[in-house]
């Protein structure tokens, strides 16, 4: 079924969307209710969200919210093993960064256009990745998982060290001949040395200059990366970043990766520090191992883990998209 006009809908409005852009939510509701019988649900939290979805009956779920709301619905249906049987529709509401996945999947980010796509669009099968902890990836997997510069391939980051508390007045004053006494009398001989040690430690732990005092760059991570059993990187050479995209570029309508070798494949890219030529390949399963590492699966950060395998699931879910 493509057009859903006249068919019952279950419209689930994420609470974040209601609080951030109530006007867009109202417009989406008006368009949907004018074209189909819609039951409007306003869950207040994840548990209520799950209960509403479980009691949908024959109604087709429509999500109004950001990427995290879409991921929540897909994850719940995946855990219930009902994802393949339930086509999904989405009206993105949120800041551009909060709906980047929806845009990459091909969903219009204009509220009216997205609502009309729910009513008059067509179902399209979409691939996804599943991991060995039952997690999912719809758009892209990235390692490391840091801030926006990290995801764009500018190296891994480590958090800045906590600020060092200022010393008490009696720990900082000195007389002409050495440490001065405080209110309780002369300080012990070791306090200046302790202060010097604290200063040295704070300098060693401080963020590198030029990074705004927030994060310090490290050259890369040592990871072992295998794609369908073929070794792409080992622990003896650090990597700058890894990306895995199910079915090639998300939302693309061009030739499917792997179409000539028996089915769709995920696109895997390994980047090296220093601008070396990246390794590119396509595979059905990717395993990453190494010291504790985090990863970003769409908008969700996972880890730390020491090993994880992601496997492509072709056509595992269906999404309502514009025709043509």
PDB file of C-alpha atoms in Angstrom:
ATOM      1  CA  UNK A   1       0.000   0.000   0.000  1.00  0.00           C
ATOM      2  CA  UNK A   2       1.290   3.433  -0.962  1.00  0.00           C
ATOM      3  CA  UNK A   3      -1.291   6.184  -0.451  1.00  0.00           C
ATOM      4  CA  UNK A   4      -2.793   6.070   3.042  1.00  0.00           C
ATOM      5  CA  UNK A   5      -5.654   8.504   2.429  1.00  0.00           C
ATOM      6  CA  UNK A   6      -8.732   7.075   4.063  1.00  0.00           C
ATOM      7  CA  UNK A   7      -6.736   4.560   6.114  1.00  0.00           C
ATOM      8  CA  UNK A   8      -6.390   4.867   9.907  1.00  0.00           C
ATOM      9  CA  UNK A   9      -3.202   6.428  11.233  1.00  0.00           C
ATOM     10  CA  UNK A  10      -1.579   6.377  14.656  1.00  0.00           C
ATOM     11  CA  UNK A  11       0.086   9.780  14.977  1.00  0.00           C
ATOM     12  CA  UNK A  12       2.648   9.743  17.794  1.00  0.00           C
ATOM     13  CA  UNK A  13       3.918  13.217  18.696  1.00  0.00           C
ATOM     14  CA  UNK A  14       7.227  13.264  20.512  1.00  0.00           C
ATOM     15  CA  UNK A  15       7.205  15.503  23.623  1.00  0.00           C
ATOM     16  CA  UNK A  16      10.398  17.245  22.508  1.00  0.00           C
ATOM     17  CA  UNK A  17       8.699  18.329  19.274  1.00  0.00           C
ATOM     18  CA  UNK A  18       5.706  19.679  21.205  1.00  0.00           C
ATOM     19  CA  UNK A  19       7.953  21.795  23.420  1.00  0.00           C
ATOM     20  CA  UNK A  20      10.337  23.071  20.737  1.00  0.00           C
ATOM     21  CA  UNK A  21       8.058  23.790  17.763  1.00  0.00           C
ATOM     22  CA  UNK A  22       4.386  23.579  18.643  1.00  0.00           C
ATOM     23  CA  UNK A  23       3.362  25.465  15.487  1.00  0.00           C
ATOM     24  CA  UNK A  24       4.921  22.858  13.176  1.00  0.00           C
ATOM     25  CA  UNK A  25       3.263  20.101  15.199  1.00  0.00           C
ATOM     26  CA  UNK A  26      -0.134  21.813  14.812  1.00  0.00           C
ATOM     27  CA  UNK A  27       0.327  22.174  11.039  1.00  0.00           C
ATOM     28  CA  UNK A  28       1.314  18.508  10.672  1.00  0.00           C
ATOM     29  CA  UNK A  29      -1.722  17.390  12.678  1.00  0.00           C
ATOM     30  CA  UNK A  30      -4.076  19.522  10.571  1.00  0.00           C
ATOM     31  CA  UNK A  31      -2.748  18.133   7.278  1.00  0.00           C
ATOM     32  CA  UNK A  32      -2.833  14.517   8.461  1.00  0.00           C
ATOM     33  CA  UNK A  33      -6.290  14.727  10.019  1.00  0.00           C
ATOM     34  CA  UNK A  34      -7.660  16.325   6.843  1.00  0.00           C
ATOM     35  CA  UNK A  35      -6.494  13.412   4.706  1.00  0.00           C
ATOM     36  CA  UNK A  36      -6.996  10.333   6.896  1.00  0.00           C
ATOM     37  CA  UNK A  37      -8.561   9.104  10.086  1.00  0.00           C
ATOM     38  CA  UNK A  38      -5.884   9.856  12.650  1.00  0.00           C
ATOM     39  CA  UNK A  39      -5.622   8.963  16.312  1.00  0.00           C
ATOM     40  CA  UNK A  40      -3.389  11.545  17.986  1.00  0.00           C
ATOM     41  CA  UNK A  41      -1.174  10.288  20.835  1.00  0.00           C
ATOM     42  CA  UNK A  42       0.903  12.495  23.138  1.00  0.00           C
ATOM     43  CA  UNK A  43       3.254  10.242  25.107  1.00  0.00           C
ATOM     44  CA  UNK A  44       5.081  11.830  28.025  1.00  0.00           C
ATOM     45  CA  UNK A  45       7.998   9.408  28.165  1.00  0.00           C
ATOM     46  CA  UNK A  46       9.644   6.331  26.604  1.00  0.00           C
ATOM     47  CA  UNK A  47       7.477   3.821  28.506  1.00  0.00           C
ATOM     48  CA  UNK A  48       4.231   5.436  27.378  1.00  0.00           C
ATOM     49  CA  UNK A  49       5.686   5.753  23.887  1.00  0.00           C
ATOM     50  CA  UNK A  50       6.279   1.979  23.808  1.00  0.00           C
ATOM     51  CA  UNK A  51       2.786   1.171  25.160  1.00  0.00           C
ATOM     52  CA  UNK A  52       1.096   3.324  22.538  1.00  0.00           C
ATOM     53  CA  UNK A  53       3.051   1.690  19.748  1.00  0.00           C
ATOM     54  CA  UNK A  54       2.277  -1.803  21.050  1.00  0.00           C
ATOM     55  CA  UNK A  55      -1.472  -1.044  21.047  1.00  0.00           C
ATOM     56  CA  UNK A  56      -1.582   0.421  17.544  1.00  0.00           C
ATOM     57  CA  UNK A  57      -3.791  -2.347  16.134  1.00  0.00           C
ATOM     58  CA  UNK A  58      -4.203  -1.882  12.374  1.00  0.00           C
ATOM     59  CA  UNK A  59      -3.291   1.770  12.452  1.00  0.00           C
ATOM     60  CA  UNK A  60      -0.215   2.837  10.552  1.00  0.00           C
ATOM     61  CA  UNK A  61       2.312   4.631  12.783  1.00  0.00           C
ATOM     62  CA  UNK A  62       3.339   8.181  11.954  1.00  0.00           C
ATOM     63  CA  UNK A  63       6.054   9.870  14.011  1.00  0.00           C
ATOM     64  CA  UNK A  64       6.161  13.636  14.491  1.00  0.00           C
ATOM     65  CA  UNK A  65       9.521  14.517  16.021  1.00  0.00           C
ATOM     66  CA  UNK A  66      13.254  14.442  15.478  1.00  0.00           C
ATOM     67  CA  UNK A  67      15.681  11.676  14.554  1.00  0.00           C
ATOM     68  CA  UNK A  68      15.725  10.252  18.075  1.00  0.00           C
ATOM     69  CA  UNK A  69      11.956   9.747  17.928  1.00  0.00           C
ATOM     70  CA  UNK A  70      12.318   7.881  14.624  1.00  0.00           C
ATOM     71  CA  UNK A  71      15.109   5.726  16.044  1.00  0.00           C
ATOM     72  CA  UNK A  72      13.004   4.965  19.121  1.00  0.00           C
ATOM     73  CA  UNK A  73      10.110   3.665  16.989  1.00  0.00           C
ATOM     74  CA  UNK A  74      12.365   1.618  14.710  1.00  0.00           C
ATOM     75  CA  UNK A  75      14.193   0.188  17.727  1.00  0.00           C
ATOM     76  CA  UNK A  76      10.970  -0.820  19.473  1.00  0.00           C
ATOM     77  CA  UNK A  77       9.578  -2.531  16.369  1.00  0.00           C
ATOM     78  CA  UNK A  78      12.922  -4.239  15.800  1.00  0.00           C
ATOM     79  CA  UNK A  79      12.959  -5.653  19.324  1.00  0.00           C
ATOM     80  CA  UNK A  80       9.397  -6.924  18.820  1.00  0.00           C
ATOM     81  CA  UNK A  81      10.474  -8.464  15.487  1.00  0.00           C
ATOM     82  CA  UNK A  82       7.700  -6.539  13.724  1.00  0.00           C
ATOM     83  CA  UNK A  83       9.788  -3.995  11.840  1.00  0.00           C
ATOM     84  CA  UNK A  84       9.506  -5.646   8.419  1.00  0.00           C
ATOM     85  CA  UNK A  85       5.701  -5.820   8.655  1.00  0.00           C
ATOM     86  CA  UNK A  86       5.028  -2.200   9.697  1.00  0.00           C
ATOM     87  CA  UNK A  87       5.709   0.607   7.192  1.00  0.00           C
ATOM     88  CA  UNK A  88       6.706   3.840   8.906  1.00  0.00           C
ATOM     89  CA  UNK A  89       6.011   7.478   8.174  1.00  0.00           C
ATOM     90  CA  UNK A  90       7.786  10.506   9.587  1.00  0.00           C
ATOM     91  CA  UNK A  91       7.203  14.248   9.862  1.00  0.00           C
ATOM     92  CA  UNK A  92      10.526  15.746  11.008  1.00  0.00           C
ATOM     93  CA  UNK A  93      10.240  18.527  13.595  1.00  0.00           C
ATOM     94  CA  UNK A  94      13.361  19.967  15.178  1.00  0.00           C
ATOM     95  CA  UNK A  95      16.562  21.878  14.536  1.00  0.00           C
ATOM     96  CA  UNK A  96      18.426  21.010  11.301  1.00  0.00           C
ATOM     97  CA  UNK A  97      21.031  19.029  13.232  1.00  0.00           C
ATOM     98  CA  UNK A  98      18.295  17.078  15.030  1.00  0.00           C
ATOM     99  CA  UNK A  99      16.678  15.918  11.768  1.00  0.00           C
ATOM    100  CA  UNK A 100      19.832  15.299   9.724  1.00  0.00           C
ATOM    101  CA  UNK A 101      19.181  11.543   9.581  1.00  0.00           C
ATOM    102  CA  UNK A 102      15.609  12.057   8.355  1.00  0.00           C
ATOM    103  CA  UNK A 103      16.870  14.373   5.635  1.00  0.00           C
ATOM    104  CA  UNK A 104      19.559  11.863   4.603  1.00  0.00           C
ATOM    105  CA  UNK A 105      16.938   9.124   4.366  1.00  0.00           C
ATOM    106  CA  UNK A 106      14.999  11.234   1.866  1.00  0.00           C
ATOM    107  CA  UNK A 107      12.195  12.527   4.111  1.00  0.00           C
ATOM    108  CA  UNK A 108      11.211  16.156   3.375  1.00  0.00           C
ATOM    109  CA  UNK A 109      12.072  18.458   6.250  1.00  0.00           C
ATOM    110  CA  UNK A 110       9.341  20.954   5.336  1.00  0.00           C
ATOM    111  CA  UNK A 111       6.386  20.198   7.605  1.00  0.00           C
ATOM    112  CA  UNK A 112       3.632  20.426   4.973  1.00  0.00           C
ATOM    113  CA  UNK A 113       5.634  18.478   2.382  1.00  0.00           C
ATOM    114  CA  UNK A 114       6.436  15.743   4.906  1.00  0.00           C
ATOM    115  CA  UNK A 115       2.792  15.447   6.002  1.00  0.00           C
ATOM    116  CA  UNK A 116       1.654  15.218   2.392  1.00  0.00           C
ATOM    117  CA  UNK A 117       4.286  12.544   1.798  1.00  0.00           C
ATOM    118  CA  UNK A 118       2.727  10.539   4.628  1.00  0.00           C
ATOM    119  CA  UNK A 119      -0.618  10.682   2.791  1.00  0.00           C
ATOM    120  CA  UNK A 120       0.431  10.428  -0.861  1.00  0.00           C
ATOM    121  CA  UNK A 121       3.993   9.094  -0.919  1.00  0.00           C
ATOM    122  CA  UNK A 122       5.183   5.581  -1.597  1.00  0.00           C
ATOM    123  CA  UNK A 123       6.761   2.888   0.533  1.00  0.00           C
ATOM    124  CA  UNK A 124      10.449   2.250  -0.095  1.00  0.00           C
ATOM    125  CA  UNK A 125      12.464  -0.618   1.375  1.00  0.00           C
ATOM    126  CA  UNK A 126      15.511   0.470   3.350  1.00  0.00           C
ATOM    127  CA  UNK A 127      18.557  -1.429   4.582  1.00  0.00           C
ATOM    128  CA  UNK A 128      19.906  -1.183   8.109  1.00  0.00           C
ATOM    129  CA  UNK A 129      22.734  -2.529  10.242  1.00  0.00           C
ATOM    130  CA  UNK A 130      22.222  -4.645  13.333  1.00  0.00           C
ATOM    131  CA  UNK A 131      24.924  -5.320  15.901  1.00  0.00           C
ATOM    132  CA  UNK A 132      25.556  -8.214  18.268  1.00  0.00           C
ATOM    133  CA  UNK A 133      23.815  -6.342  21.110  1.00  0.00           C
ATOM    134  CA  UNK A 134      20.592  -5.972  19.059  1.00  0.00           C
ATOM    135  CA  UNK A 135      21.313  -2.323  18.271  1.00  0.00           C
ATOM    136  CA  UNK A 136      20.441  -0.786  14.902  1.00  0.00           C
ATOM    137  CA  UNK A 137      21.943   1.739  12.474  1.00  0.00           C
ATOM    138  CA  UNK A 138      19.722   3.374   9.859  1.00  0.00           C
ATOM    139  CA  UNK A 139      21.985   6.012   8.336  1.00  0.00           C
ATOM    140  CA  UNK A 140      25.643   5.716   9.341  1.00  0.00           C
ATOM    141  CA  UNK A 141      27.973   4.189  11.899  1.00  0.00           C
ATOM    142  CA  UNK A 142      31.050   6.258  12.820  1.00  0.00           C
ATOM    143  CA  UNK A 143      34.110   5.664  14.987  1.00  0.00           C
ATOM    144  CA  UNK A 144      35.232   7.730  16.848  1.00  0.00           C
ATOM    145  CA  UNK A 145      31.960   9.227  18.038  1.00  0.00           C
ATOM    146  CA  UNK A 146      33.083  12.658  19.261  1.00  0.00           C
ATOM    147  CA  UNK A 147      31.848  16.128  18.423  1.00  0.00           C
ATOM    148  CA  UNK A 148      30.934  17.392  14.952  1.00  0.00           C
ATOM    149  CA  UNK A 149      34.596  17.973  13.919  1.00  0.00           C
ATOM    150  CA  UNK A 150      35.353  14.379  14.879  1.00  0.00           C
ATOM    151  CA  UNK A 151      32.512  13.013  12.800  1.00  0.00           C
ATOM    152  CA  UNK A 152      33.852  14.975   9.853  1.00  0.00           C
ATOM    153  CA  UNK A 153      37.162  13.195  10.122  1.00  0.00           C
ATOM    154  CA  UNK A 154      39.434  15.618  11.985  1.00  0.00           C
ATOM    155  CA  UNK A 155      40.720  13.166  14.560  1.00  0.00           C
ATOM    156  CA  UNK A 156      39.651  11.747  17.874  1.00  0.00           C
ATOM    157  CA  UNK A 157      39.106  13.907  20.927  1.00  0.00           C
ATOM    158  CA  UNK A 158      39.476  13.448  24.635  1.00  0.00           C
ATOM    159  CA  UNK A 159      37.598  15.494  27.252  1.00  0.00           C
ATOM    160  CA  UNK A 160      39.385  18.405  28.827  1.00  0.00           C
ATOM    161  CA  UNK A 161      40.747  17.866  32.304  1.00  0.00           C
ATOM    162  CA  UNK A 162      38.685  19.219  35.194  1.00  0.00           C
ATOM    163  CA  UNK A 163      39.651  22.633  36.417  1.00  0.00           C
ATOM    164  CA  UNK A 164      42.157  22.744  39.239  1.00  0.00           C
ATOM    165  CA  UNK A 165      40.749  24.380  42.358  1.00  0.00           C
ATOM    166  CA  UNK A 166      42.544  27.596  43.343  1.00  0.00           C
ATOM    167  CA  UNK A 167      44.884  27.300  46.274  1.00  0.00           C
ATOM    168  CA  UNK A 168      44.013  28.835  49.599  1.00  0.00           C
ATOM    169  CA  UNK A 169      45.570  32.252  50.273  1.00  0.00           C
ATOM    170  CA  UNK A 170      48.122  30.849  52.693  1.00  0.00           C
ATOM    171  CA  UNK A 171      49.303  28.425  49.993  1.00  0.00           C
ATOM    172  CA  UNK A 172      50.111  31.183  47.526  1.00  0.00           C
ATOM    173  CA  UNK A 173      51.790  33.974  49.472  1.00  0.00           C
ATOM    174  CA  UNK A 174      55.534  34.043  49.829  1.00  0.00           C
ATOM    175  CA  UNK A 175      57.822  36.345  51.742  1.00  0.00           C
ATOM    176  CA  UNK A 176      61.183  37.660  50.521  1.00  0.00           C
ATOM    177  CA  UNK A 177      63.030  34.790  52.150  1.00  0.00           C
ATOM    178  CA  UNK A 178      60.644  31.981  51.259  1.00  0.00           C
ATOM    179  CA  UNK A 179      57.195  30.811  52.141  1.00  0.00           C
ATOM    180  CA  UNK A 180      55.326  33.162  54.390  1.00  0.00           C
ATOM    181  CA  UNK A 181      53.315  32.026  57.373  1.00  0.00           C
ATOM    182  CA  UNK A 182      49.551  31.789  57.264  1.00  0.00           C
ATOM    183  CA  UNK A 183      46.933  32.508  59.899  1.00  0.00           C
ATOM    184  CA  UNK A 184      47.883  29.309  61.685  1.00  0.00           C
ATOM    185  CA  UNK A 185      51.615  29.956  61.643  1.00  0.00           C
ATOM    186  CA  UNK A 186      54.453  28.991  59.249  1.00  0.00           C
ATOM    187  CA  UNK A 187      53.538  26.503  56.515  1.00  0.00           C
ATOM    188  CA  UNK A 188      55.191  23.089  56.381  1.00  0.00           C
ATOM    189  CA  UNK A 189      58.301  22.917  54.200  1.00  0.00           C
ATOM    190  CA  UNK A 190      56.613  20.596  51.665  1.00  0.00           C
ATOM    191  CA  UNK A 191      53.719  22.878  50.660  1.00  0.00           C
ATOM    192  CA  UNK A 192      55.618  24.831  47.958  1.00  0.00           C
ATOM    193  CA  UNK A 193      56.750  21.528  46.428  1.00  0.00           C
ATOM    194  CA  UNK A 194      53.194  20.219  46.514  1.00  0.00           C
ATOM    195  CA  UNK A 195      51.999  23.370  44.794  1.00  0.00           C
ATOM    196  CA  UNK A 196      54.649  22.978  42.103  1.00  0.00           C
ATOM    197  CA  UNK A 197      53.570  19.378  41.525  1.00  0.00           C
ATOM    198  CA  UNK A 198      49.932  20.408  41.212  1.00  0.00           C
ATOM    199  CA  UNK A 199      50.867  23.054  38.676  1.00  0.00           C
ATOM    200  CA  UNK A 200      52.855  20.556  36.611  1.00  0.00           C
ATOM    201  CA  UNK A 201      50.002  18.065  36.614  1.00  0.00           C
ATOM    202  CA  UNK A 202      47.489  20.714  35.551  1.00  0.00           C
ATOM    203  CA  UNK A 203      49.753  21.731  32.657  1.00  0.00           C
ATOM    204  CA  UNK A 204      50.135  18.133  31.535  1.00  0.00           C
ATOM    205  CA  UNK A 205      46.372  17.536  31.679  1.00  0.00           C
ATOM    206  CA  UNK A 206      45.308  20.853  30.175  1.00  0.00           C
ATOM    207  CA  UNK A 207      43.829  20.960  26.633  1.00  0.00           C
ATOM    208  CA  UNK A 208      46.181  21.810  23.815  1.00  0.00           C
ATOM    209  CA  UNK A 209      46.438  25.488  22.957  1.00  0.00           C
ATOM    210  CA  UNK A 210      44.244  26.682  20.099  1.00  0.00           C
ATOM    211  CA  UNK A 211      41.319  24.338  20.790  1.00  0.00           C
ATOM    212  CA  UNK A 212      39.263  26.817  22.775  1.00  0.00           C
ATOM    213  CA  UNK A 213      40.105  25.166  26.083  1.00  0.00           C
ATOM    214  CA  UNK A 214      37.583  22.405  25.450  1.00  0.00           C
ATOM    215  CA  UNK A 215      39.129  19.326  23.843  1.00  0.00           C
ATOM    216  CA  UNK A 216      42.541  17.987  22.942  1.00  0.00           C
ATOM    217  CA  UNK A 217      43.269  16.067  19.795  1.00  0.00           C
ATOM    218  CA  UNK A 218      44.883  12.686  19.711  1.00  0.00           C
ATOM    219  CA  UNK A 219      46.251  11.277  16.443  1.00  0.00           C
ATOM    220  CA  UNK A 220      44.024   8.210  16.185  1.00  0.00           C
ATOM    221  CA  UNK A 221      42.818   4.939  17.636  1.00  0.00           C
ATOM    222  CA  UNK A 222      44.359   1.514  17.359  1.00  0.00           C
ATOM    223  CA  UNK A 223      41.611  -0.760  16.091  1.00  0.00           C
ATOM    224  CA  UNK A 224      41.398  -4.076  14.286  1.00  0.00           C
ATOM    225  CA  UNK A 225      38.838  -3.824  11.492  1.00  0.00           C
ATOM    226  CA  UNK A 226      37.587  -6.764   9.456  1.00  0.00           C
ATOM    227  CA  UNK A 227      35.056  -6.686   6.611  1.00  0.00           C
ATOM    228  CA  UNK A 228      33.617 -10.108   5.723  1.00  0.00           C
ATOM    229  CA  UNK A 229      36.718 -11.668   7.282  1.00  0.00           C
ATOM    230  CA  UNK A 230      39.160  -9.506   5.298  1.00  0.00           C
ATOM    231  CA  UNK A 231      41.545  -7.472   7.465  1.00  0.00           C
ATOM    232  CA  UNK A 232      41.417  -3.744   6.677  1.00  0.00           C
ATOM    233  CA  UNK A 233      43.364  -2.370   9.674  1.00  0.00           C
ATOM    234  CA  UNK A 234      45.273  -3.862  12.589  1.00  0.00           C
ATOM    235  CA  UNK A 235      46.447  -2.661  15.979  1.00  0.00           C
ATOM    236  CA  UNK A 236      49.949  -1.797  14.742  1.00  0.00           C
ATOM    237  CA  UNK A 237      48.662   1.217  12.791  1.00  0.00           C
ATOM    238  CA  UNK A 238      46.279   3.812  14.292  1.00  0.00           C
ATOM    239  CA  UNK A 239      43.193   4.836  12.331  1.00  0.00           C
ATOM    240  CA  UNK A 240      41.699   8.309  12.220  1.00  0.00           C
ATOM    241  CA  UNK A 241      38.130   7.153  11.696  1.00  0.00           C
ATOM    242  CA  UNK A 242      35.837   4.429  10.436  1.00  0.00           C
ATOM    243  CA  UNK A 243      32.438   4.767   8.775  1.00  0.00           C
ATOM    244  CA  UNK A 244      29.931   2.102   7.758  1.00  0.00           C
ATOM    245  CA  UNK A 245      26.830   3.034   5.752  1.00  0.00           C
ATOM    246  CA  UNK A 246      24.089   0.481   5.041  1.00  0.00           C
ATOM    247  CA  UNK A 247      23.228   0.160   1.375  1.00  0.00           C
ATOM    248  CA  UNK A 248      25.760   2.772   0.306  1.00  0.00           C
ATOM    249  CA  UNK A 249      24.855   6.411   0.853  1.00  0.00           C
ATOM    250  CA  UNK A 250      21.636   6.725   2.841  1.00  0.00           C
ATOM    251  CA  UNK A 251      18.728   7.949   0.776  1.00  0.00           C
ATOM    252  CA  UNK A 252      20.541   7.585  -2.541  1.00  0.00           C
ATOM    253  CA  UNK A 253      18.539   6.363  -5.525  1.00  0.00           C
ATOM    254  CA  UNK A 254      21.512   5.328  -7.620  1.00  0.00           C
ATOM    255  CA  UNK A 255      22.818   1.785  -8.212  1.00  0.00           C
ATOM    256  CA  UNK A 256      22.812  -0.328  -5.095  1.00  0.00           C
ATOM    257  CA  UNK A 257      26.280  -1.275  -3.772  1.00  0.00           C
ATOM    258  CA  UNK A 258      26.933  -4.946  -4.264  1.00  0.00           C
ATOM    259  CA  UNK A 259      24.213  -5.315  -6.889  1.00  0.00           C
ATOM    260  CA  UNK A 260      26.663  -7.220  -9.036  1.00  0.00           C
ATOM    261  CA  UNK A 261      27.778  -9.620  -6.312  1.00  0.00           C
ATOM    262  CA  UNK A 262      24.571 -11.226  -5.180  1.00  0.00           C
ATOM    263  CA  UNK A 263      22.934  -8.520  -3.103  1.00  0.00           C
ATOM    264  CA  UNK A 264      23.312  -5.171  -1.367  1.00  0.00           C
ATOM    265  CA  UNK A 265      26.367  -4.469   0.766  1.00  0.00           C
ATOM    266  CA  UNK A 266      27.381  -1.844   3.304  1.00  0.00           C
ATOM    267  CA  UNK A 267      29.979   0.740   2.354  1.00  0.00           C
ATOM    268  CA  UNK A 268      33.022   0.702   4.656  1.00  0.00           C
ATOM    269  CA  UNK A 269      35.671   3.450   4.748  1.00  0.00           C
ATOM    270  CA  UNK A 270      38.792   3.509   6.949  1.00  0.00           C
ATOM    271  CA  UNK A 271      40.662   6.830   7.257  1.00  0.00           C
ATOM    272  CA  UNK A 272      44.308   7.120   8.336  1.00  0.00           C
ATOM    273  CA  UNK A 273      46.020   9.926  10.273  1.00  0.00           C
ATOM    274  CA  UNK A 274      48.031  12.334   8.182  1.00  0.00           C
ATOM    275  CA  UNK A 275      45.763  12.237   5.158  1.00  0.00           C
ATOM    276  CA  UNK A 276      46.772   8.825   3.828  1.00  0.00           C
ATOM    277  CA  UNK A 277      44.623   7.282   1.122  1.00  0.00           C
ATOM    278  CA  UNK A 278      41.539   5.748   2.805  1.00  0.00           C
ATOM    279  CA  UNK A 279      40.602   2.101   2.433  1.00  0.00           C
ATOM    280  CA  UNK A 280      37.191   1.621   0.817  1.00  0.00           C
ATOM    281  CA  UNK A 281      35.295  -1.606   0.460  1.00  0.00           C
ATOM    282  CA  UNK A 282      31.812  -3.122   0.662  1.00  0.00           C
ATOM    283  CA  UNK A 283      30.799  -5.937   2.932  1.00  0.00           C
ATOM    284  CA  UNK A 284      27.903  -7.665   4.641  1.00  0.00           C
ATOM    285  CA  UNK A 285      29.511  -7.762   8.097  1.00  0.00           C
ATOM    286  CA  UNK A 286      32.088  -5.524   9.785  1.00  0.00           C
ATOM    287  CA  UNK A 287      33.878  -6.361  13.043  1.00  0.00           C
ATOM    288  CA  UNK A 288      35.815  -3.743  15.034  1.00  0.00           C
ATOM    289  CA  UNK A 289      38.042  -4.710  17.984  1.00  0.00           C
ATOM    290  CA  UNK A 290      40.493  -2.872  20.214  1.00  0.00           C
ATOM    291  CA  UNK A 291      40.852  -1.058  23.497  1.00  0.00           C
ATOM    292  CA  UNK A 292      37.597   0.318  24.898  1.00  0.00           C
ATOM    293  CA  UNK A 293      36.057   2.452  22.159  1.00  0.00           C
ATOM    294  CA  UNK A 294      32.820   4.357  21.628  1.00  0.00           C
ATOM    295  CA  UNK A 295      30.859   4.574  18.407  1.00  0.00           C
ATOM    296  CA  UNK A 296      28.064   6.720  17.030  1.00  0.00           C
ATOM    297  CA  UNK A 297      25.105   4.873  15.518  1.00  0.00           C
ATOM    298  CA  UNK A 298      23.098   7.661  13.849  1.00  0.00           C
ATOM    299  CA  UNK A 299      22.237  10.029  16.730  1.00  0.00           C
ATOM    300  CA  UNK A 300      23.064   7.577  19.532  1.00  0.00           C
ATOM    301  CA  UNK A 301      26.482   7.033  21.129  1.00  0.00           C
ATOM    302  CA  UNK A 302      27.287   3.462  22.195  1.00  0.00           C
ATOM    303  CA  UNK A 303      30.096   1.850  24.167  1.00  0.00           C
ATOM    304  CA  UNK A 304      32.614   1.553  25.536  1.00  0.00           C
ATOM    305  CA  UNK A 305      33.123  -1.896  24.033  1.00  0.00           C
ATOM    306  CA  UNK A 306      36.150  -3.951  23.063  1.00  0.00           C
ATOM    307  CA  UNK A 307      34.598  -5.696  20.083  1.00  0.00           C
ATOM    308  CA  UNK A 308      31.413  -5.283  18.080  1.00  0.00           C
ATOM    309  CA  UNK A 309      30.100  -6.734  14.825  1.00  0.00           C
ATOM    310  CA  UNK A 310      27.621  -4.965  12.560  1.00  0.00           C
ATOM    311  CA  UNK A 311      25.700  -6.961   9.932  1.00  0.00           C
ATOM    312  CA  UNK A 312      23.731  -5.589   7.002  1.00  0.00           C
ATOM    313  CA  UNK A 313      20.013  -6.441   6.900  1.00  0.00           C
ATOM    314  CA  UNK A 314      18.797  -5.691   3.338  1.00  0.00           C
ATOM    315  CA  UNK A 315      15.300  -4.289   3.005  1.00  0.00           C
ATOM    316  CA  UNK A 316      14.664  -4.759   6.716  1.00  0.00           C
ATOM    317  CA  UNK A 317      12.230  -1.847   7.044  1.00  0.00           C
ATOM    318  CA  UNK A 318       9.945   0.314   4.915  1.00  0.00           C
ATOM    319  CA  UNK A 319       9.695   4.079   4.906  1.00  0.00           C
ATOM    320  CA  UNK A 320       7.118   6.366   3.270  1.00  0.00           C
ATOM    321  CA  UNK A 321       8.986   8.719   0.884  1.00  0.00           C
ATOM    322  CA  UNK A 322       8.003  11.159  -1.891  1.00  0.00           C
ATOM    323  CA  UNK A 323       7.132   9.566  -5.194  1.00  0.00           C
ATOM    324  CA  UNK A 324       9.712   9.807  -7.942  1.00  0.00           C
TER     325      UNK A 324
END
